[in-house]
Backbone as JSON, one array per atom type, in Angstrom:
{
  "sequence": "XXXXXXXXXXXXXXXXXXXXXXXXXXXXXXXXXXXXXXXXXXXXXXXXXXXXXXXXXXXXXXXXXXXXXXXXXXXXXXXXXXXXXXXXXXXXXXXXXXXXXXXXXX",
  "N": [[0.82, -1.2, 0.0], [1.88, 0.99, 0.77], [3.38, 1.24, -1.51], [1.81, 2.41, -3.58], [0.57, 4.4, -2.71], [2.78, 6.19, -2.57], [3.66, 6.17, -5.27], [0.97, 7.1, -6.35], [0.9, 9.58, -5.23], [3.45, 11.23, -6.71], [2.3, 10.86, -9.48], [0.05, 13.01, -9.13], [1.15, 14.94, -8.32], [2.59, 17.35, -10.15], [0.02, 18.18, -10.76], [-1.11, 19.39, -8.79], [-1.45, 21.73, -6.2], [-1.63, 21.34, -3.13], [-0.87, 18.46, -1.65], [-2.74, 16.2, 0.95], [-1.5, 13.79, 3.37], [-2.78, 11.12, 5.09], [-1.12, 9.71, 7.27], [1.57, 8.45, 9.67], [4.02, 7.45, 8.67], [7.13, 7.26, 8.77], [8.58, 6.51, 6.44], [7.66, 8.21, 4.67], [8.9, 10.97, 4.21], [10.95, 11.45, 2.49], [10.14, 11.4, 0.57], [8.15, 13.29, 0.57], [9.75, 15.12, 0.59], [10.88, 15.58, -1.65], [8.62, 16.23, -3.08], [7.9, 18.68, -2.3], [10.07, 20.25, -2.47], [11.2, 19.51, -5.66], [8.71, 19.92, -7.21], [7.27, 21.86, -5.69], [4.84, 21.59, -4.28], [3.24, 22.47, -1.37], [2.78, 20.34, 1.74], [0.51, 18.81, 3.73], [-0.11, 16.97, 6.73], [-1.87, 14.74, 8.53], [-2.29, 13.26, 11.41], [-1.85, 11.44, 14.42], [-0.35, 12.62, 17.62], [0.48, 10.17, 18.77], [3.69, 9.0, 19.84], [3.84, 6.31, 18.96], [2.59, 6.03, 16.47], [3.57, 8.47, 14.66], [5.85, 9.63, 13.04], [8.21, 11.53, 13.93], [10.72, 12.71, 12.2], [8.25, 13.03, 9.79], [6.87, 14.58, 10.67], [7.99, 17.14, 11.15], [9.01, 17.41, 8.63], [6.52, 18.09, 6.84], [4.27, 21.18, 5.58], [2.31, 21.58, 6.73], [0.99, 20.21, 9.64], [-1.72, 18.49, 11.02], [-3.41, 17.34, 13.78], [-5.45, 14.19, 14.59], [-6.51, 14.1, 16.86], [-7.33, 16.34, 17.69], [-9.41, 17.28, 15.6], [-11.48, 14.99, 16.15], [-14.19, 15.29, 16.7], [-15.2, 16.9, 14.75], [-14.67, 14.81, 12.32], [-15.65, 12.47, 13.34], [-18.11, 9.48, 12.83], [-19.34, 9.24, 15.26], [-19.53, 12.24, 17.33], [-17.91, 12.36, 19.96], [-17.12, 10.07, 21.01], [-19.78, 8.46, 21.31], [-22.1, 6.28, 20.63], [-24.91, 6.93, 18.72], [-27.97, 7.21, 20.33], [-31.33, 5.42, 19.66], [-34.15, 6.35, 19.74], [-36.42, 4.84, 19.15], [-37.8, 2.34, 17.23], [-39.26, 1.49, 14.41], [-40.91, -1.65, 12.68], [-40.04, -2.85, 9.72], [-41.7, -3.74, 8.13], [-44.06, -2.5, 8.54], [-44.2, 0.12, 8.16], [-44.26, -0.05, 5.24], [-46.34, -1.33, 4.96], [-47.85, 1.17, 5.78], [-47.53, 2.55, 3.67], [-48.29, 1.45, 1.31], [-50.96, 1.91, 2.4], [-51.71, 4.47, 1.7], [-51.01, 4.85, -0.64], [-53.33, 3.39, -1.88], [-55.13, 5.12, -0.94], [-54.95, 7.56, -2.53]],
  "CA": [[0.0, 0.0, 0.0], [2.77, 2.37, 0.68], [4.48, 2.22, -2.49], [0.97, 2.09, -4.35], [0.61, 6.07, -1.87], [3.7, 6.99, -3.08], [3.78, 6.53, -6.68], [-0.3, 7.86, -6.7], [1.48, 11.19, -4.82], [4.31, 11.45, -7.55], [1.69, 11.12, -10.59], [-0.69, 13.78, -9.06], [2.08, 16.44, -7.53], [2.72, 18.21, -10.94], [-1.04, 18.65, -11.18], [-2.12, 20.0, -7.55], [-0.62, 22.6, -4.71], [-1.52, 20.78, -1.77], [-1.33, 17.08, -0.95], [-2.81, 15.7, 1.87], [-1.3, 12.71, 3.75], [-3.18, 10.81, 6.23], [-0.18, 8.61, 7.61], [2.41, 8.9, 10.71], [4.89, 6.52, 8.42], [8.05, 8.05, 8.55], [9.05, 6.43, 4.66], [7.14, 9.05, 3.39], [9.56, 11.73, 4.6], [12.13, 11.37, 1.85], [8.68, 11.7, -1.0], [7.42, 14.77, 1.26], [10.9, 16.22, 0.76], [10.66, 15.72, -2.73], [7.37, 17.08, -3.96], [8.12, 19.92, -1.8], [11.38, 20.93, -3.2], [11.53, 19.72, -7.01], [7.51, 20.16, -7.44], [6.46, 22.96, -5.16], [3.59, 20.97, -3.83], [2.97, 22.19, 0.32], [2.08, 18.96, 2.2], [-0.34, 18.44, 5.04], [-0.23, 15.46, 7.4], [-3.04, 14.45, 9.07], [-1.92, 11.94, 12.11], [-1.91, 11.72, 15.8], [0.86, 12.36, 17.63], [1.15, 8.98, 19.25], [5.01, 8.38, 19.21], [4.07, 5.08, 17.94], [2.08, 6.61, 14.96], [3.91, 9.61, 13.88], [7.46, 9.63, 13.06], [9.14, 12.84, 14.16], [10.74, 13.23, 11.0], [7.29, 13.13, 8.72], [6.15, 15.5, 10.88], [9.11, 18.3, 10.62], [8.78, 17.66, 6.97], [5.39, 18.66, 6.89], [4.4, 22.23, 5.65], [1.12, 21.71, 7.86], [-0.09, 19.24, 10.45], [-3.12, 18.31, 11.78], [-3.86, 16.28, 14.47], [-6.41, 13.72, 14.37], [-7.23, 14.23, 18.44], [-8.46, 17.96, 17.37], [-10.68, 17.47, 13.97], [-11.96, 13.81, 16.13], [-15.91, 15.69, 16.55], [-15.66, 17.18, 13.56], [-15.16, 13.75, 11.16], [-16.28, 11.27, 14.18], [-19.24, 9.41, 12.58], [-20.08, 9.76, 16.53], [-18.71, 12.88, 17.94], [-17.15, 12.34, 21.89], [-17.17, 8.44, 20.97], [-20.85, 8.36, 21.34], [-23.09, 6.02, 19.38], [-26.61, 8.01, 18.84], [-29.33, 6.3, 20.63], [-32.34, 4.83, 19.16], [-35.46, 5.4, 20.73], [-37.87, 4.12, 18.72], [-37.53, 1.58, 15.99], [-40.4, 0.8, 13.87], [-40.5, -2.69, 11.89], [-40.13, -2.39, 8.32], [-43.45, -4.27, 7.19], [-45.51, -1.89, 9.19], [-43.47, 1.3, 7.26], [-44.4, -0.56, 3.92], [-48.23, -0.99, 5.08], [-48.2, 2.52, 5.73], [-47.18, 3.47, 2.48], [-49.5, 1.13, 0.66], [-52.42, 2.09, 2.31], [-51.43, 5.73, 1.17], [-51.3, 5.0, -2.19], [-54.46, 2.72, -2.05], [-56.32, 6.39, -0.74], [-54.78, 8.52, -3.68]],
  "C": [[0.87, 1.27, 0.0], [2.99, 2.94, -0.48], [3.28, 2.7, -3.56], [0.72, 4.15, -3.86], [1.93, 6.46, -2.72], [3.57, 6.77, -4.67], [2.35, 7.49, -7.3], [0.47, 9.92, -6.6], [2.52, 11.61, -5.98], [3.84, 11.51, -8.79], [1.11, 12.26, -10.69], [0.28, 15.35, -8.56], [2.22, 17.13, -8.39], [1.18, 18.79, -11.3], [-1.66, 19.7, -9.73], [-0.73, 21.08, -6.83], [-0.27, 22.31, -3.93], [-1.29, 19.16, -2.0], [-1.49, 16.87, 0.45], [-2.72, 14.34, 2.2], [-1.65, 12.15, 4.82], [-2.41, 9.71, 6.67], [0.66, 9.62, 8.47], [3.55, 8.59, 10.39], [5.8, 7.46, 8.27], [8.72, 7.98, 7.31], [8.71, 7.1, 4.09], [7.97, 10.34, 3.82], [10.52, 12.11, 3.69], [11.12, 12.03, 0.15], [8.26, 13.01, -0.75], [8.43, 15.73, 0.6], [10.91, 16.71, -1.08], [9.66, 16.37, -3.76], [7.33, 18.2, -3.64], [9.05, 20.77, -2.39], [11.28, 20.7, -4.83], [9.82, 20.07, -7.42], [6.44, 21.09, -6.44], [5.1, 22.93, -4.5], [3.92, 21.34, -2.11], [2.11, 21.13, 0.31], [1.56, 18.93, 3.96], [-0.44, 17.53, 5.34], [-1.32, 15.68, 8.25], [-2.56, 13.2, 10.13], [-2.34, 11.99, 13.63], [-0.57, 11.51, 16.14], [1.26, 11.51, 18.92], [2.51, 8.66, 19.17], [4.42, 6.95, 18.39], [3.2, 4.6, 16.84], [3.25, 7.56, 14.49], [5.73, 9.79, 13.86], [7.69, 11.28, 13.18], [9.33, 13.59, 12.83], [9.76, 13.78, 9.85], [6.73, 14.73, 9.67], [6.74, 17.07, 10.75], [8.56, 18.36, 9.52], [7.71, 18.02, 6.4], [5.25, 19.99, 6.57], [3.19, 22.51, 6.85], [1.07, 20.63, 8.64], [-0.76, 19.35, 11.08], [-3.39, 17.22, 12.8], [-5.25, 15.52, 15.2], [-6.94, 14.15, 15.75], [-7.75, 15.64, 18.61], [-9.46, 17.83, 16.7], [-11.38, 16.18, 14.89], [-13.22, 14.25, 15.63], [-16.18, 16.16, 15.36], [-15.62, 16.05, 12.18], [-15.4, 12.97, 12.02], [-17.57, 11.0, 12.94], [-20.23, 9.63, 13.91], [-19.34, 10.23, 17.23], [-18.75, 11.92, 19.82], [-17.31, 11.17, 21.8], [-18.6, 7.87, 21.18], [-21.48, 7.82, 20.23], [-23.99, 6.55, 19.35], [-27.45, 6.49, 19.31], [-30.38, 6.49, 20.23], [-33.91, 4.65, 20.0], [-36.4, 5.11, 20.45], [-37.62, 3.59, 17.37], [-39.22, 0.64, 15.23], [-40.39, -0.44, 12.64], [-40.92, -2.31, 10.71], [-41.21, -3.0, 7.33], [-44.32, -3.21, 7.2], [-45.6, -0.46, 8.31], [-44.39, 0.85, 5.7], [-45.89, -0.64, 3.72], [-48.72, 0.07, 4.99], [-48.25, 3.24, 4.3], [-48.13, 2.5, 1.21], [-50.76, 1.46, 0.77], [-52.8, 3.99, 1.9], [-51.69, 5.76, -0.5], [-52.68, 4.38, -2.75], [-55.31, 4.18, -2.09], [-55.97, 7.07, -2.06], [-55.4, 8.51, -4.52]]
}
C-alpha cells in the first residue's frame, strides 16, 4: 500500500498545490521532501501524535499538520465516541403498510 501512496502522490504532484497525507509513516519523509522541493507541492499530514504513529521526521517535513485528536468531533461518525441512541424503531413491514395504504387512498 505504501508504495501504491507513493507513486499515486508522484503522478498527481505536478497537477495540484496541496497534498494531503493521512499517515504517521516516517518512509514518506524522503517523497514529502521531494514534492516539496523539485515540485512545489505544500504537504499536510493528518496523524496523531502517538510516538508510535507519527514519526518525528514526517512531521518536521510537513508544511502543515493536523492532528487527528483535534478534527476527532468534527469527522467522528459519533462525535465524543458516542453512538446516537435509538429510541424508537419501527418494523419495516408496518413502514411498507403505511405506504401502501397511502397510495391505495390517492
Amino acid at each position: 500500500m505504501d508504495m501504491e501512496m507513493a507513486v499515486d502522490i508522484i503522478r498527481t504532484a505536478p497537477l495540484v498545490d496541496r497534498i494531503i497525507l493521512l499517515t504517521g509513516d516516517g518512509d514518506f519523509s524522503s517523497l514529502l521532501q521531494y514534492v516539496q522541493e523539485d515540485r512545489g507541492v505544500q504537504v499536510t499530514v493528518v496523524s496523531t501524535r502517538k510516538a508510535s504513529v507519527l514519526s518525528e521526521d514526517l512531521r518536521r517535513q510537513a508544511d502543515q499538520f493536523i492532528d487527528l485528536e483535534l478534527i476527532r468531533d468534527a469527522i467522528s461518525r459519533f462525535p465524543n465516541n458516542r453512538a446516537p441512541v435509538i429510541v424508537e424503531r419501527k418494523p419495516v413491514k408496518s413502514l411498507i403498510g403505511l405506504i401502501g395504504r397511502k397510495r391505495a387512498g390517492e
